[in-house]
Amino acid sequence: MDNSCHALCRALVTQNGLQPEHVDISQSVLYTSIMGLLLVTEKERELKLGTGQVGLCNVGNTCFLNAIVQCLSHTRGLRDYCLLKAYLQDKHSNQEPVLMNEFSKVLAALWECDSGDSKVNPGKFYRIFKEAVPYFSGYSQQDAQEFLRFLLDRLHTEINRRPSQRPAVIPNKEPTYSRFRISEEAFAMWQKHLDRDDSKIVDLFSGQLHSSLHCSICSHYSDTFDVFCDLSLPVPKVTFFTSFLVCADDVCLCICVSHTCCINTEQSYMMMLSVVKKSEYGRIVTLKECLDLFSQEEKLDKENSPMCDRCNRRTESTKRLTIQKFPRILVIHLNRFTMSRYSICKSSVTVSFPLTGLDLGPFGPVDCGPVLYNLYAVCNHSGTVNMGHYTAVCREEEGWCCYNDSCVSTIQEEKLQSNQAYVLFYELKSCSVHRK
Ligand SMILES: *[C@@H]1O[C@H](CO)[C@@H](O)[C@H](O)[C@H]1NC(C)=O
Ligand SMILES: *[C@@H]1O[C@H](CO)[C@@H](O)[C@H](O)[C@H]1NC(C)=O
Ligand SMILES: [Zn+2]
């Protein structure tokens, strides 16, 4: 097999049409894919890995960075791509991929075989990152989710296979109002995206959201498609009940403690008297509820509604989000922080999440079968808004490990679920083919 693959590649590459400079897109993509494949299969045999169970020094309020880097270091597709330096083959811009180089060095140090010292210093990587993203300069605690977004965006820019920003040509089709129109339109929009933004980061992390707006006046559906690199899910507000005062049937009057309230930095709880259902007592929230909330139909009044394509004005409408294209790596951000006028509040509700077999099919296109994901890393946030600490838990060959800056320890699977889970990393396991 190996030999014939080599022969095939050599034959393809020496053919005139396959010089990367003067070929159309599909051929050049074929060329880079084959070369990439060749390189990876050749090098993969050389890739000798350690356990990866190495900590990262805290170089001054950098636990957010350490936790995210550990999660990314356990994203196998990305790790191997970095360790094999496959991006040197991929990149098409003339700029030196400085951040990618530095990021890869950190990963290489983490995965070195028999690394004598048990921790790695990410200082240089952080310095280069801050030069590229000045928003992060300064020494205060940063948000891990925000860091992840900026990091992936910067890395993508450096290794974009389409740096020239070719204008995309999309045929202007007459709307046909059929069920197929959605998937065709979505596909065209995705191609348009790939014409400008195509990289390993996109291969791994990018998906597509479908937002469907339904006009209440003319019943017209307007569809828009957006690329996402993570799903930021709202966490439902839950009230905890301390004691029942009076009950009648399944409702009770009780003293409640609202969890989502804090003023400035101090967490403070609000006590109130409320009537609640008995069945709600001591409830925890599931990830599915967060997804339901995310994708539930939302009523928009005239002022907040986008234009209806048909009425040509703002009308009352409903909006619904579904996942049109599923990413290989699904990053879920549990949006625990809510801004109010005077403060930021953090919800410390426990959100339970499945470790295997998270099914996103119900949030996909209408005729989508099961789409299953397995968890491989979690980024925890503990503490209050300003005085927080980030740690990571990652799946290993066997069991799970907790990465707390330079400390690495094994952790039992049962301990994964907590009220501190903040960013979840899932990997696509299987996706049943759905009709187009
Ligand atoms: C996340 O927080 C929970 C609850 O405090 C804890 O049990 C778990 O060990 C934490 N995980 C990490 C990796 O810090
Ligand atoms: C992380 O380490 C610090 C001390 O270095 C400790 O106080 C904290 O409890 C640890 N957190 C977890 C989740 O292990
Ligand atoms: Zn309308």
PDB file of N, CA and C in Angstrom, residues 284-287 334 336 349-356 375 378 380 393 400 411-421 424 426:
ATOM      1  N   ILE A 284     -30.588  19.747  39.393  1.00  0.00           N
ATOM      2  CA  ILE A 284     -29.431  20.269  38.683  1.00  0.00           C
ATOM      3  C   ILE A 284     -29.809  20.394  37.216  1.00  0.00           C
ATOM      4  N   VAL A 285     -29.017  21.147  36.515  1.00  0.00           N
ATOM      5  CA  VAL A 285     -29.318  21.423  35.115  1.00  0.00           C
ATOM      6  C   VAL A 285     -28.529  20.442  34.261  1.00  0.00           C
ATOM      7  N   THR A 286     -29.125  20.006  33.156  1.00  0.00           N
ATOM      8  CA  THR A 286     -28.369  19.136  32.255  1.00  0.00           C
ATOM      9  C   THR A 286     -27.910  19.940  31.043  1.00  0.00           C
ATOM     10  N   LEU A 287     -26.861  19.418  30.410  1.00  0.00           N
ATOM     11  CA  LEU A 287     -26.343  20.075  29.212  1.00  0.00           C
ATOM     12  C   LEU A 287     -27.438  20.172  28.152  1.00  0.00           C
ATOM     13  N   LEU A 334     -20.028  27.020  28.572  1.00  0.00           N
ATOM     14  CA  LEU A 334     -21.183  27.230  29.447  1.00  0.00           C
ATOM     15  C   LEU A 334     -21.118  28.671  29.926  1.00  0.00           C
ATOM     16  N   ARG A 336     -21.563  31.074  32.000  1.00  0.00           N
ATOM     17  CA  ARG A 336     -21.962  31.267  33.391  1.00  0.00           C
ATOM     18  C   ARG A 336     -22.000  32.731  33.785  1.00  0.00           C
ATOM     19  N   VAL A 349     -24.304  27.059  39.075  1.00  0.00           N
ATOM     20  CA  VAL A 349     -25.200  25.914  38.997  1.00  0.00           C
ATOM     21  C   VAL A 349     -24.437  24.720  38.431  1.00  0.00           C
ATOM     22  N   THR A 350     -24.718  23.538  38.945  1.00  0.00           N
ATOM     23  CA  THR A 350     -24.096  22.350  38.368  1.00  0.00           C
ATOM     24  C   THR A 350     -24.795  21.993  37.063  1.00  0.00           C
ATOM     25  N   VAL A 351     -24.007  21.891  36.005  1.00  0.00           N
ATOM     26  CA  VAL A 351     -24.564  21.451  34.735  1.00  0.00           C
ATOM     27  C   VAL A 351     -23.999  20.059  34.475  1.00  0.00           C
ATOM     28  N   SER A 352     -24.872  19.061  34.439  1.00  0.00           N
ATOM     29  CA  SER A 352     -24.344  17.716  34.215  1.00  0.00           C
ATOM     30  C   SER A 352     -24.230  17.478  32.716  1.00  0.00           C
ATOM     31  N   PHE A 353     -23.174  16.770  32.323  1.00  0.00           N
ATOM     32  CA  PHE A 353     -22.935  16.567  30.898  1.00  0.00           C
ATOM     33  C   PHE A 353     -22.506  15.127  30.679  1.00  0.00           C
ATOM     34  N   PRO A 354     -22.890  14.539  29.543  1.00  0.00           N
ATOM     35  CA  PRO A 354     -22.501  13.146  29.288  1.00  0.00           C
ATOM     36  C   PRO A 354     -21.022  13.061  28.890  1.00  0.00           C
ATOM     37  N   LEU A 355     -20.356  12.003  29.340  1.00  0.00           N
ATOM     38  CA  LEU A 355     -18.945  11.813  28.971  1.00  0.00           C
ATOM     39  C   LEU A 355     -18.842  11.163  27.597  1.00  0.00           C
ATOM     40  N   THR A 356     -19.829  10.328  27.280  1.00  0.00           N
ATOM     41  CA  THR A 356     -19.838   9.717  25.954  1.00  0.00           C
ATOM     42  C   THR A 356     -21.243   9.836  25.375  1.00  0.00           C
ATOM     43  N   LEU A 375     -16.627  13.190  25.224  1.00  0.00           N
ATOM     44  CA  LEU A 375     -15.879  14.229  25.926  1.00  0.00           C
ATOM     45  C   LEU A 375     -14.407  13.835  26.025  1.00  0.00           C
ATOM     46  N   VAL A 378     -12.081  19.103  29.820  1.00  0.00           N
ATOM     47  CA  VAL A 378     -12.943  20.096  30.471  1.00  0.00           C
ATOM     48  C   VAL A 378     -12.056  21.186  31.052  1.00  0.00           C
ATOM     49  N   ASN A 380     -12.176  23.961  33.894  1.00  0.00           N
ATOM     50  CA  ASN A 380     -12.930  24.361  35.090  1.00  0.00           C
ATOM     51  C   ASN A 380     -12.696  25.829  35.410  1.00  0.00           C
ATOM     52  N   VAL A 393      -9.157  19.197  33.023  1.00  0.00           N
ATOM     53  CA  VAL A 393      -9.150  17.740  33.171  1.00  0.00           C
ATOM     54  C   VAL A 393      -9.143  17.167  31.758  1.00  0.00           C
ATOM     55  N   TRP A 400      -8.332   9.782  33.576  1.00  0.00           N
ATOM     56  CA  TRP A 400      -8.331  11.228  33.402  1.00  0.00           C
ATOM     57  C   TRP A 400      -7.248  11.855  34.266  1.00  0.00           C
ATOM     58  N   ILE A 411      -7.343  11.854  38.279  1.00  0.00           N
ATOM     59  CA  ILE A 411      -8.628  12.216  38.886  1.00  0.00           C
ATOM     60  C   ILE A 411      -9.647  11.163  38.485  1.00  0.00           C
ATOM     61  N   GLN A 412     -10.522  10.865  39.415  1.00  0.00           N
ATOM     62  CA  GLN A 412     -11.531   9.854  39.110  1.00  0.00           C
ATOM     63  C   GLN A 412     -12.629  10.430  38.236  1.00  0.00           C
ATOM     64  N   GLU A 413     -13.132   9.582  37.379  1.00  0.00           N
ATOM     65  CA  GLU A 413     -14.128  10.017  36.415  1.00  0.00           C
ATOM     66  C   GLU A 413     -15.350  10.660  37.076  1.00  0.00           C
ATOM     67  N   GLU A 414     -15.715  10.131  38.245  1.00  0.00           N
ATOM     68  CA  GLU A 414     -16.919  10.645  38.927  1.00  0.00           C
ATOM     69  C   GLU A 414     -16.741  12.110  39.321  1.00  0.00           C
ATOM     70  N   LYS A 415     -15.487  12.538  39.471  1.00  0.00           N
ATOM     71  CA  LYS A 415     -15.238  13.907  39.941  1.00  0.00           C
ATOM     72  C   LYS A 415     -15.348  14.941  38.828  1.00  0.00           C
ATOM     73  N   LEU A 416     -15.524  14.463  37.602  1.00  0.00           N
ATOM     74  CA  LEU A 416     -15.554  15.394  36.474  1.00  0.00           C
ATOM     75  C   LEU A 416     -16.732  16.356  36.524  1.00  0.00           C
ATOM     76  N   GLN A 417     -17.847  15.834  36.976  1.00  0.00           N
ATOM     77  CA  GLN A 417     -19.051  16.661  37.003  1.00  0.00           C
ATOM     78  C   GLN A 417     -18.982  17.566  38.218  1.00  0.00           C
ATOM     79  N   SER A 418     -19.099  18.851  37.982  1.00  0.00           N
ATOM     80  CA  SER A 418     -19.122  19.757  39.125  1.00  0.00           C
ATOM     81  C   SER A 418     -19.756  21.064  38.690  1.00  0.00           C
ATOM     82  N   ASN A 419     -19.895  21.957  39.632  1.00  0.00           N
ATOM     83  CA  ASN A 419     -20.503  23.246  39.284  1.00  0.00           C
ATOM     84  C   ASN A 419     -19.450  24.198  38.730  1.00  0.00           C
ATOM     85  N   GLN A 420     -18.250  23.666  38.425  1.00  0.00           N
ATOM     86  CA  GLN A 420     -17.197  24.547  37.942  1.00  0.00           C
ATOM     87  C   GLN A 420     -16.858  24.322  36.486  1.00  0.00           C
ATOM     88  N   ALA A 421     -17.477  23.321  35.876  1.00  0.00           N
ATOM     89  CA  ALA A 421     -17.192  23.068  34.466  1.00  0.00           C
ATOM     90  C   ALA A 421     -17.525  24.323  33.663  1.00  0.00           C
ATOM     91  N   LEU A 424     -16.275  22.802  27.642  1.00  0.00           N
ATOM     92  CA  LEU A 424     -16.238  21.354  27.411  1.00  0.00           C
ATOM     93  C   LEU A 424     -15.712  21.085  26.011  1.00  0.00           C
ATOM     94  N   TYR A 426     -15.534  18.278  23.132  1.00  0.00           N
ATOM     95  CA  TYR A 426     -16.067  17.008  22.657  1.00  0.00           C
ATOM     96  C   TYR A 426     -15.489  16.690  21.285  1.00  0.00           C
TER      97      TYR A 426
END
